[in-house]
Amino acid sequence: MTTPTQFTPALTADAAPGNVADRAVKRQRVLDIMDAAGRDSLLLTSNTALTWYLDGSRVHISLAGDPIAALLVDRSGDHLVTFNNEAGRIAAEELPDGVSLDTVPWNGQLHAVAAGLAVDGDPLVEAAVAAELRAARQQLLPGERARYAQLSADAAAAMTDVLTAATPETTEFQLVSELAARIVSVGAEPLVLLCNGASRSDFRHPLATHSPLGRRAMAVVCARRNGLVANVTRWVAFDAGAPQELDAEARIAAVEADIFRATVPGARLNEVFTEIKRAYARHGFGEDQWTLHHQGGPAGYAGRDPRVTAEVTDTIVLNQPFTWNPSGPGVKIEDTVLLTDSGLRVLTTDDRWPSTHVDGRRRPLTLRP
């Protein structure tokens, strides 16, 4: 398999990461959280919170590891602390204007040193205001929306390029390695790469194996760039498809359409979750289908921020991104979307991919090369 190199257009200055105006809005949102809690400082330590607040800075080395920085927000400003062996790159490539930089030895206590910068040495911690920080991230700013749209288009294009070149003999590992190369080539990080060929279609989180794809396969990509994560699932098949498969594909798209209709400003996520459960039963998948896989939820600076459950009561707002992923036996549909004032806009699109209209919206079909 070979895939073409694709050029990613440069973003305008207003859409570039580290935007001064956008960072001012985010700082005010955090100050509001501190005011409500009656505190004068807040320590940010998670990758999700840091990349959001710093507006796209890379604060990781290992994708599986903890961030290599922590940030104290207080009334005087923003204070980033990193290890001494990371400070040069951070200062040169990742530090936004107006953020001070302190260092700790590579074997030092990062969080303790950052907390020690607080006037009282006892800042508010993320866990104490997790819901409030999540709410602060919900509504994407214009620059973030532009970056997210480009990343999502890049992820969708990678799917098209790689799956168009696939054959029944292509192995799952070969396919995800091609996807990884495409994602990295556009400056993004492949956080999740999944693939199941025909022999493994029962698995809904299928880590790749050396098995060939066979007659049909599913591929999943979660790609991160500038902190934002785009999620997309696509299917490829090398025959016309069995009638029951085509029927299930249409029905899972109908489930998704019901979820999309429920995703409106002012609705609560637990209310959408109730509609998800009803949609499975309504479209012939059975009332227990939701128990067999998570259903997705808000997206953005985390793959799901958070996964929707009956206990999550966050209120949906305009300019909030989502990735819903209803699934059934041998079927799944997943795209990254943005809730706009004219409805849901699908971001992970590629005009080359075959599609059909479902409830007035273009939705992906199975690719048949």
mmCIF file with all atom_site columns, N, CA and C in Angstrom, residues 7 34 103 218 221 231 284 287-288 305 326 329 334 349 359:
data_model
loop_
_atom_site.group_PDB
_atom_site.id
_atom_site.type_symbol
_atom_site.label_atom_id
_atom_site.label_alt_id
_atom_site.label_comp_id
_atom_site.label_asym_id
_atom_site.label_entity_id
_atom_site.label_seq_id
_atom_site.pdbx_PDB_ins_code
_atom_site.Cartn_x
_atom_site.Cartn_y
_atom_site.Cartn_z
_atom_site.occupancy
_atom_site.B_iso_or_equiv
_atom_site.pdbx_formal_charge
_atom_site.auth_seq_id
_atom_site.auth_comp_id
_atom_site.auth_asym_id
_atom_site.auth_atom_id
_atom_site.pdbx_PDB_model_num
ATOM 1  N N  . PHE A 1 7   ? -0.761  18.142 1.277  1.00 0.00 ? 7   PHE A N  1
ATOM 2  C CA . PHE A 1 7   ? -0.347  19.396 1.882  1.00 0.00 ? 7   PHE A CA 1
ATOM 3  C C  . PHE A 1 7   ? -1.473  19.946 2.747  1.00 0.00 ? 7   PHE A C  1
ATOM 4  N N  . MET A 1 34  ? -12.194 30.496 39.742 1.00 0.00 ? 34  MET A N  1
ATOM 5  C CA . MET A 1 34  ? -11.520 30.811 41.002 1.00 0.00 ? 34  MET A CA 1
ATOM 6  C C  . MET A 1 34  ? -12.395 31.715 41.871 1.00 0.00 ? 34  MET A C  1
ATOM 7  N N  . THR A 1 103 ? 11.635  26.273 36.056 1.00 0.00 ? 103 THR A N  1
ATOM 8  C CA . THR A 1 103 ? 12.092  24.905 35.841 1.00 0.00 ? 103 THR A CA 1
ATOM 9  C C  . THR A 1 103 ? 12.292  24.184 37.158 1.00 0.00 ? 103 THR A C  1
ATOM 10 N N  . MET A 1 218 ? -13.272 -2.525 9.409  1.00 0.00 ? 218 MET A N  1
ATOM 11 C CA . MET A 1 218 ? -13.509 -1.232 10.036 1.00 0.00 ? 218 MET A CA 1
ATOM 12 C C  . MET A 1 218 ? -12.172 -0.635 10.457 1.00 0.00 ? 218 MET A C  1
ATOM 13 N N  . VAL A 1 221 ? -9.712  6.100  13.762 1.00 0.00 ? 221 VAL A N  1
ATOM 14 C CA . VAL A 1 221 ? -8.596  7.005  14.047 1.00 0.00 ? 221 VAL A CA 1
ATOM 15 C C  . VAL A 1 221 ? -9.061  8.068  15.029 1.00 0.00 ? 221 VAL A C  1
ATOM 16 N N  . ASN A 1 231 ? -12.068 12.443 15.818 1.00 0.00 ? 231 ASN A N  1
ATOM 17 C CA . ASN A 1 231 ? -12.365 11.012 15.864 1.00 0.00 ? 231 ASN A CA 1
ATOM 18 C C  . ASN A 1 231 ? -13.198 10.627 14.651 1.00 0.00 ? 231 ASN A C  1
ATOM 19 N N  . GLY A 1 284 ? -34.434 -1.424 16.009 1.00 0.00 ? 284 GLY A N  1
ATOM 20 C CA . GLY A 1 284 ? -34.296 -2.870 15.915 1.00 0.00 ? 284 GLY A CA 1
ATOM 21 C C  . GLY A 1 284 ? -33.018 -3.465 16.447 1.00 0.00 ? 284 GLY A C  1
ATOM 22 N N  . GLU A 1 287 ? -32.942 -3.240 23.382 1.00 0.00 ? 287 GLU A N  1
ATOM 23 C CA . GLU A 1 287 ? -32.827 -2.258 24.447 1.00 0.00 ? 287 GLU A CA 1
ATOM 24 C C  . GLU A 1 287 ? -31.482 -2.308 25.179 1.00 0.00 ? 287 GLU A C  1
ATOM 25 N N  . ASP A 1 288 ? -30.759 -3.432 25.076 1.00 0.00 ? 288 ASP A N  1
ATOM 26 C CA . ASP A 1 288 ? -29.510 -3.559 25.815 1.00 0.00 ? 288 ASP A CA 1
ATOM 27 C C  . ASP A 1 288 ? -28.280 -3.175 24.995 1.00 0.00 ? 288 ASP A C  1
ATOM 28 N N  . ASP A 1 305 ? -15.248 14.307 26.212 1.00 0.00 ? 305 ASP A N  1
ATOM 29 C CA . ASP A 1 305 ? -15.082 15.258 27.308 1.00 0.00 ? 305 ASP A CA 1
ATOM 30 C C  . ASP A 1 305 ? -16.439 15.656 27.903 1.00 0.00 ? 305 ASP A C  1
ATOM 31 N N  . PRO A 1 326 ? -22.608 5.431  17.923 1.00 0.00 ? 326 PRO A N  1
ATOM 32 C CA . PRO A 1 326 ? -23.486 4.274  18.095 1.00 0.00 ? 326 PRO A CA 1
ATOM 33 C C  . PRO A 1 326 ? -22.948 3.075  17.317 1.00 0.00 ? 326 PRO A C  1
ATOM 34 N N  . PRO A 1 329 ? -23.949 -5.026 16.295 1.00 0.00 ? 329 PRO A N  1
ATOM 35 C CA . PRO A 1 329 ? -23.169 -6.175 15.803 1.00 0.00 ? 329 PRO A CA 1
ATOM 36 C C  . PRO A 1 329 ? -22.700 -5.944 14.366 1.00 0.00 ? 329 PRO A C  1
ATOM 37 N N  . GLU A 1 334 ? -19.304 6.910  13.126 1.00 0.00 ? 334 GLU A N  1
ATOM 38 C CA . GLU A 1 334 ? -18.634 7.872  14.012 1.00 0.00 ? 334 GLU A CA 1
ATOM 39 C C  . GLU A 1 334 ? -17.993 8.983  13.197 1.00 0.00 ? 334 GLU A C  1
ATOM 40 N N  . THR A 1 349 ? -15.061 15.207 7.150  1.00 0.00 ? 349 THR A N  1
ATOM 41 C CA . THR A 1 349 ? -15.630 14.911 5.838  1.00 0.00 ? 349 THR A CA 1
ATOM 42 C C  . THR A 1 349 ? -14.545 14.938 4.761  1.00 0.00 ? 349 THR A C  1
ATOM 43 N N  . ASP A 1 359 ? -31.608 11.954 7.042  1.00 0.00 ? 359 ASP A N  1
ATOM 44 C CA . ASP A 1 359 ? -32.230 13.068 7.753  1.00 0.00 ? 359 ASP A CA 1
ATOM 45 C C  . ASP A 1 359 ? -31.664 14.406 7.273  1.00 0.00 ? 359 ASP A C  1
#
